[in-house]
Tab-separated table of C-alpha atoms and ligand atoms in Angstrom:
chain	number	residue	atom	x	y	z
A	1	UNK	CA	-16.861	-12.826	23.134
A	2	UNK	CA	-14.192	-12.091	25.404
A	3	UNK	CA	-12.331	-9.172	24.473
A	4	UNK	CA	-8.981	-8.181	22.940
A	5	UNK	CA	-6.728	-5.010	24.101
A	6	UNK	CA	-3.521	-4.699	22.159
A	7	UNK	CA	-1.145	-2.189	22.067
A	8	UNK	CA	0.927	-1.350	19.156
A	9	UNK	CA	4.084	0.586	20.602
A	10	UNK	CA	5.090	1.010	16.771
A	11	UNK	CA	9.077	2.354	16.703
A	12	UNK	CA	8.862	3.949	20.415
A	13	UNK	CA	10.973	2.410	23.484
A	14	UNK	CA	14.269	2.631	24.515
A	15	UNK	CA	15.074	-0.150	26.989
A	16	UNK	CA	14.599	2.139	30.031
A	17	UNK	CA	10.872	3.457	28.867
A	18	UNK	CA	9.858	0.455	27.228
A	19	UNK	CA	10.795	-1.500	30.768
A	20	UNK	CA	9.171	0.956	33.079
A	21	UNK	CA	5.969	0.729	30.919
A	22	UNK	CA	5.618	-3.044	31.307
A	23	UNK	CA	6.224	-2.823	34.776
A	24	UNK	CA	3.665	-0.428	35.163
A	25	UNK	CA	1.533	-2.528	33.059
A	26	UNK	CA	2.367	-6.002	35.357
A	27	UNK	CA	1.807	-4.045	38.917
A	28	UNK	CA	-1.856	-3.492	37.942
A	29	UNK	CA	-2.301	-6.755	35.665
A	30	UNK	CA	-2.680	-10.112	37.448
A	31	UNK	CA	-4.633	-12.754	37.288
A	32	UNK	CA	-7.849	-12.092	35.308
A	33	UNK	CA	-7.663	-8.457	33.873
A	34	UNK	CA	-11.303	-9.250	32.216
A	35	UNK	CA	-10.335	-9.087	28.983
A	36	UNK	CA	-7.143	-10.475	26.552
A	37	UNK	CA	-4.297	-7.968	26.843
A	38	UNK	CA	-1.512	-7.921	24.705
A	39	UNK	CA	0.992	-5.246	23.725
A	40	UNK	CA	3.659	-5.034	20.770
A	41	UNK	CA	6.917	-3.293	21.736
A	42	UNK	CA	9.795	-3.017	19.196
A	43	UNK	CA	11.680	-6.536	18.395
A	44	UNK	CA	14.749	-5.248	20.065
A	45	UNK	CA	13.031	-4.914	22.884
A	46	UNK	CA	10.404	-7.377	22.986
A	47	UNK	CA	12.602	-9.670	25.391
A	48	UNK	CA	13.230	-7.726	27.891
A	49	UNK	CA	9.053	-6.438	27.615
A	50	UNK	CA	7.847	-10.141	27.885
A	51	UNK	CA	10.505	-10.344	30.510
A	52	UNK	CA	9.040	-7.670	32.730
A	53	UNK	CA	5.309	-8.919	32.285
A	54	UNK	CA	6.004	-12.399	32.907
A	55	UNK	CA	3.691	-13.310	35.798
A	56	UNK	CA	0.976	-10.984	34.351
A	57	UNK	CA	-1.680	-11.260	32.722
A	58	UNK	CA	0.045	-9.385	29.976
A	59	UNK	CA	1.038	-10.850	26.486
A	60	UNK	CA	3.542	-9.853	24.201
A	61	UNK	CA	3.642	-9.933	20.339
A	62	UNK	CA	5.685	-8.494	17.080
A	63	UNK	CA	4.895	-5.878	15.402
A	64	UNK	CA	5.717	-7.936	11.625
A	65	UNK	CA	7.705	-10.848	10.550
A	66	UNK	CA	9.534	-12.191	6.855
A	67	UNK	CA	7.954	-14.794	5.161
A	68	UNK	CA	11.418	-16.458	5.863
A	69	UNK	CA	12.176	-18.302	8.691
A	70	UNK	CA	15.442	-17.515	8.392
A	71	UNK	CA	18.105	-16.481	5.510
A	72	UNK	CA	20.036	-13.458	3.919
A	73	UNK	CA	17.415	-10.914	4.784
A	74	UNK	CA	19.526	-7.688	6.079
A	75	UNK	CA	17.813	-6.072	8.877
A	76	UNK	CA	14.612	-8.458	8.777
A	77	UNK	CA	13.111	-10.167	12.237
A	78	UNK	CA	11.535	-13.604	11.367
A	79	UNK	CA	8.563	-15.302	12.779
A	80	UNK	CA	10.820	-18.265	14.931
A	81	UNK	CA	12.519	-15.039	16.146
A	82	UNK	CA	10.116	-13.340	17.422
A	83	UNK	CA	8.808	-17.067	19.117
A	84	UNK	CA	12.356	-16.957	20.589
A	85	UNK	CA	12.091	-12.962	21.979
A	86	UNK	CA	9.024	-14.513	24.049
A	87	UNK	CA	6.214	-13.519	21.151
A	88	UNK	CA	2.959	-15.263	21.305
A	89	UNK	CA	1.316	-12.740	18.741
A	90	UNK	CA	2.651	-10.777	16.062
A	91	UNK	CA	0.723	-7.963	13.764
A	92	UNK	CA	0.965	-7.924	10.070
A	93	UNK	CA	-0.046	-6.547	7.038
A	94	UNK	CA	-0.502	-2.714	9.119
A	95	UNK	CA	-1.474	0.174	6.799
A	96	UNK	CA	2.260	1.608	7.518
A	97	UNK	CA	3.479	-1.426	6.254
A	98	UNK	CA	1.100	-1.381	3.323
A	99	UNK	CA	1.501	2.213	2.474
A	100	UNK	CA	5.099	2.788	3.692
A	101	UNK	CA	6.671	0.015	2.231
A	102	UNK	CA	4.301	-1.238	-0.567
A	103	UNK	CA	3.550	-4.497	1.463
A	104	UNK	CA	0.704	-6.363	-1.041
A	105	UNK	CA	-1.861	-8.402	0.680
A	106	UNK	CA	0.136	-11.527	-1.160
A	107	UNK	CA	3.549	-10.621	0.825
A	108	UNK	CA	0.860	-10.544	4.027
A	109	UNK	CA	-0.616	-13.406	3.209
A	110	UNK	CA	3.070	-15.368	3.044
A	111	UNK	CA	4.212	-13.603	6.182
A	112	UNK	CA	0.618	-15.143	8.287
A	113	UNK	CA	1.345	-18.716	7.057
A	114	UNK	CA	5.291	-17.964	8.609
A	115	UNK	CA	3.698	-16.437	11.723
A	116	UNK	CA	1.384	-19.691	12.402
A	117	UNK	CA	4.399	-21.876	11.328
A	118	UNK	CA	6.383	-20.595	14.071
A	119	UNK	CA	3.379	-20.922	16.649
A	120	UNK	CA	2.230	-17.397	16.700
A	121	UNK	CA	-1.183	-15.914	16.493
A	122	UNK	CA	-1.456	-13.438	13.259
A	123	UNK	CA	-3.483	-9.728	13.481
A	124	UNK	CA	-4.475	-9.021	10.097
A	125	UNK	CA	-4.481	-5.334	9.548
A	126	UNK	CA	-7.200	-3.815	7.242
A	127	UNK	CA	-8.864	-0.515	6.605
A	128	UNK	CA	-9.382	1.872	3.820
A	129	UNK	CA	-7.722	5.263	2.972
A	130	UNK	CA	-9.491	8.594	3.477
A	131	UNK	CA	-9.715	9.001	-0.652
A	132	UNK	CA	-11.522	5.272	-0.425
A	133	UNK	CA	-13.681	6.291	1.576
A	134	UNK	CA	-14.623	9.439	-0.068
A	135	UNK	CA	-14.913	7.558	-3.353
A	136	UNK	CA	-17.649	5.189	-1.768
A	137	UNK	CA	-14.885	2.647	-1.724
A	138	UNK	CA	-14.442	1.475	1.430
A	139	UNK	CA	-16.503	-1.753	1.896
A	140	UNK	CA	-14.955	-2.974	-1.416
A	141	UNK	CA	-11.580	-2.084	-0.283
A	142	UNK	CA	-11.439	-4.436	2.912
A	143	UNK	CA	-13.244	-6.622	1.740
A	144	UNK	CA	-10.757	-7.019	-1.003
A	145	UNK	CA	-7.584	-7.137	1.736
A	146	UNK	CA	-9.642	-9.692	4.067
A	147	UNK	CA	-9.749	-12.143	0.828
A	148	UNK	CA	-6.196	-11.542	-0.403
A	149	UNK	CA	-4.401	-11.464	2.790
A	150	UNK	CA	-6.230	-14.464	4.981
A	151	UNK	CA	-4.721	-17.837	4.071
A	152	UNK	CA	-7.344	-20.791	4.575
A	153	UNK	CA	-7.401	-22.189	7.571
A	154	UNK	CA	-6.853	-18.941	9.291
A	155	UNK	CA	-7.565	-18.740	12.815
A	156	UNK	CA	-6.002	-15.637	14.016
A	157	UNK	CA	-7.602	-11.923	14.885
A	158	UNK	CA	-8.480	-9.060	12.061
A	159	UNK	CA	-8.122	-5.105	12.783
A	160	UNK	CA	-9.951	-2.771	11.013
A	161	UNK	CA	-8.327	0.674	11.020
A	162	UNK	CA	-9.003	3.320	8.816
A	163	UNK	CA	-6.130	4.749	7.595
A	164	UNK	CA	-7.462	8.186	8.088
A	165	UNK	CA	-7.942	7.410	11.295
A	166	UNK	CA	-4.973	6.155	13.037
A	167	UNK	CA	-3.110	8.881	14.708
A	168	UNK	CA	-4.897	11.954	13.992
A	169	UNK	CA	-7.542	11.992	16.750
A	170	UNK	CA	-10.331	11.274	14.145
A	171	UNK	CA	-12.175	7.816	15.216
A	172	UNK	CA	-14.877	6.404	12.856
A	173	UNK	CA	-18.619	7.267	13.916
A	174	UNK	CA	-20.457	4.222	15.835
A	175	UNK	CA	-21.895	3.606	12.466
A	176	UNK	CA	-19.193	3.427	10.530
A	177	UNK	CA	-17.612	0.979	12.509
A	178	UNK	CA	-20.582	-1.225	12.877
A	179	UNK	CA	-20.830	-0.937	9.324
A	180	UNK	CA	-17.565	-2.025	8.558
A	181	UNK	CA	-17.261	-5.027	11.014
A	182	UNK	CA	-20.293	-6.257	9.755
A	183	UNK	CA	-18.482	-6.206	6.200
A	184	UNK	CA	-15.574	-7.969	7.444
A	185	UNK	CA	-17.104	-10.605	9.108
A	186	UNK	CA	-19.400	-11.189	5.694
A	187	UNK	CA	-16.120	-11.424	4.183
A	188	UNK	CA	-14.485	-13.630	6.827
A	189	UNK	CA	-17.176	-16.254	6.604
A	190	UNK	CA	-17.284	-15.838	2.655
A	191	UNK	CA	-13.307	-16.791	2.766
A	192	UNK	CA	-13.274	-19.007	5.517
A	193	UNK	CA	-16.631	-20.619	5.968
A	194	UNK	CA	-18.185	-20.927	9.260
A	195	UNK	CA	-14.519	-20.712	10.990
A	196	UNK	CA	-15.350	-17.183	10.022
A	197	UNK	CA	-17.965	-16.497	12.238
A	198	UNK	CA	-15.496	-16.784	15.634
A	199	UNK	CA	-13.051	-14.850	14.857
A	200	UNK	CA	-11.772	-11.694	16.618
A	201	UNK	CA	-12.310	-8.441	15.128
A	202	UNK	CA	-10.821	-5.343	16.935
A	203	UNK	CA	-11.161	-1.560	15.784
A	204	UNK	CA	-7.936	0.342	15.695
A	205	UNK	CA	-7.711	4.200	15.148
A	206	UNK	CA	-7.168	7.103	17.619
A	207	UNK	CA	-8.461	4.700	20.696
A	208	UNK	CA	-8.921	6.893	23.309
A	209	UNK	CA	-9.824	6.326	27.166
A	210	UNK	CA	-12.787	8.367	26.483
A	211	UNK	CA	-15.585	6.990	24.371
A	212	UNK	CA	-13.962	3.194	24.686
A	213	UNK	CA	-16.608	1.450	26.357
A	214	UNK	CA	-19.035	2.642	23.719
A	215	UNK	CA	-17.347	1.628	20.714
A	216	UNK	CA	-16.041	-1.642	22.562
A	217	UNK	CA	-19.543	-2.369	23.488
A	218	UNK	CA	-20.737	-2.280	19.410
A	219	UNK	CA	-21.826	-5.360	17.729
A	220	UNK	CA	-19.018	-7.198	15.888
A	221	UNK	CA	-16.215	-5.423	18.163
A	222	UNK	CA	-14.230	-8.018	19.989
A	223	UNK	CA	-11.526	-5.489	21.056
A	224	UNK	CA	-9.031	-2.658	19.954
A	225	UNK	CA	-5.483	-1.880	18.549
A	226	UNK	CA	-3.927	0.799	20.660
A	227	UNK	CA	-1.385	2.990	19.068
A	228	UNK	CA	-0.595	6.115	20.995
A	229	UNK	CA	-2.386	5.848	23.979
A	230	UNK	CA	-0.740	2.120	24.685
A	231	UNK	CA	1.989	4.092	25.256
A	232	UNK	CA	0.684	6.250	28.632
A	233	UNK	CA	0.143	3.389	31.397
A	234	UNK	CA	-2.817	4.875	33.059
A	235	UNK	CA	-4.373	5.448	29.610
A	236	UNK	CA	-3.961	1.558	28.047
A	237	UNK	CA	-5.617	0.688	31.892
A	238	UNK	CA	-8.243	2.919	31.587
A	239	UNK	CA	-9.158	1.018	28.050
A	240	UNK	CA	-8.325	-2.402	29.468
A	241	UNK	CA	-10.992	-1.439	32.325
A	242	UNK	CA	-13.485	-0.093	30.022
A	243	UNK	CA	-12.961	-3.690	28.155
A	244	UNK	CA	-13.203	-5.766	31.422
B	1	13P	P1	-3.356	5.357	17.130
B	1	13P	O1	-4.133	4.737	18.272
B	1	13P	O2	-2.163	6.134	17.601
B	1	13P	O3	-4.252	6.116	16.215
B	1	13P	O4	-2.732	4.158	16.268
B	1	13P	C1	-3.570	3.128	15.848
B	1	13P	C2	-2.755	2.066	15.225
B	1	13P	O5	-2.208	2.223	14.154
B	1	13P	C3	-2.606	0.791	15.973
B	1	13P	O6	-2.050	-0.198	15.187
């Protein structure tokens, strides 16, 4: 399966950064990088991102959307917005979303359907806490996000990442991971049927440079969500390359 490299700047990028990143980005991106790439700047700057990438092989996506399309939702960003910003992807249901703002998998669910309403192709964030884990938890956890937050029908991309695991340097062991893909993509096909089986399913969590062709090269791994490291050109390349 052809792989997936997203970044997700999260709330980093003034204009001036965020520009000179995607133009980094498009100088070394054209035609056929090998893989899917796709990075996830902050709405207000998501425009002028996709603006600076157009001609690359570079997508662009959101990094959430209301379940609205539109409406009296102060400070919100909706789905057809993002569409209009030049969005072809958007990410929802991410643990800081989750945890931070008590997003249920319900509200993720709702905000999917907007997403493929307004033409835009939903990652599903999943993964367990560190406590889960501990508690033996973990499998029961995702699984339980996977079926509460996929709508039928659903034909976008999942992301597993352990919550103990994004930003803190700490990535899963290889066996973890295959563990937990393999879980997910029991789950997929248990809430989806065979549709199920195709489906994209990327690891997320303190993605390095070093040690990403090994853990993109694991069974069930179509690809990763960048956080940090999206945000250093030469670092997102080097995990683009290791992808390609
Ligand atoms: P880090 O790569 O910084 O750990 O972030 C991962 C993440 O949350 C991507 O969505």
């Amino acid at each position: 399966m052809r792989q997936l490299i997203a970044g997700n700047w999260k709330m980093n990028g003034l204009r001036a950064d965020a520009i000179a990143l995607a133009t980094a980005l498009a100088a070394e991106l054209h035609g056929d990088a090998g893989c899917d790439v796709l990075v996830c700047p902050p709405s207000t700057v998501l425009a002028a991102v996709t603006e600076a990438l157009a001609g690359s092989a570079v997508m662009t996506g959101g990094q959430d959307c209301h379940t609205d399309a539109s409406g009296a939702c102060t400070g919100d960003v909706s789905a057809p917005m993002l569409r209009d910003a030049g969005a072809g992807w958007v990410i929802l249901g991410h643990s800081e979303r989750r945890l931070g703002y008590g997003e249920s998998n319900a509200l993720v669910r709702e905000k999917v359907r907007a997403a493929v309403a307004a033409g835009l192709t939903p990652i599903v964030c999943v993964g367990e806490t560190e406590q889960q884990r501990l508690s033996g938890n973990a499998e029961t956890v995702v699984a339980a996000q996977i079926d509460g937050s996929v709508p039928a029908g659903f034909a976008g991309v999942v992301a597993y990442e352990p919550v103990w695991a994004i930003g803190t340097g700490r990535t899963a062991s290889e066996d973890d991971v295959v563990a937990m893909h393999r879980c997910i993509r029991s789950q997929l096909v248990e809430t989806l049927g065979e549709a199920g089986a195709g489906l994209r399913i990327l690891y997320g969590g303190s993605v390095k440079p070093a040690g990403a062709a090994a853990l993109l090269a694991l069974p069930e791994v179509g690809g990763a969500l960048v956080g940090g490291a999206s945000l250093v050109a030469a670092d997102f390349l080097a995990i683009i390359r290791a992808a390609s």
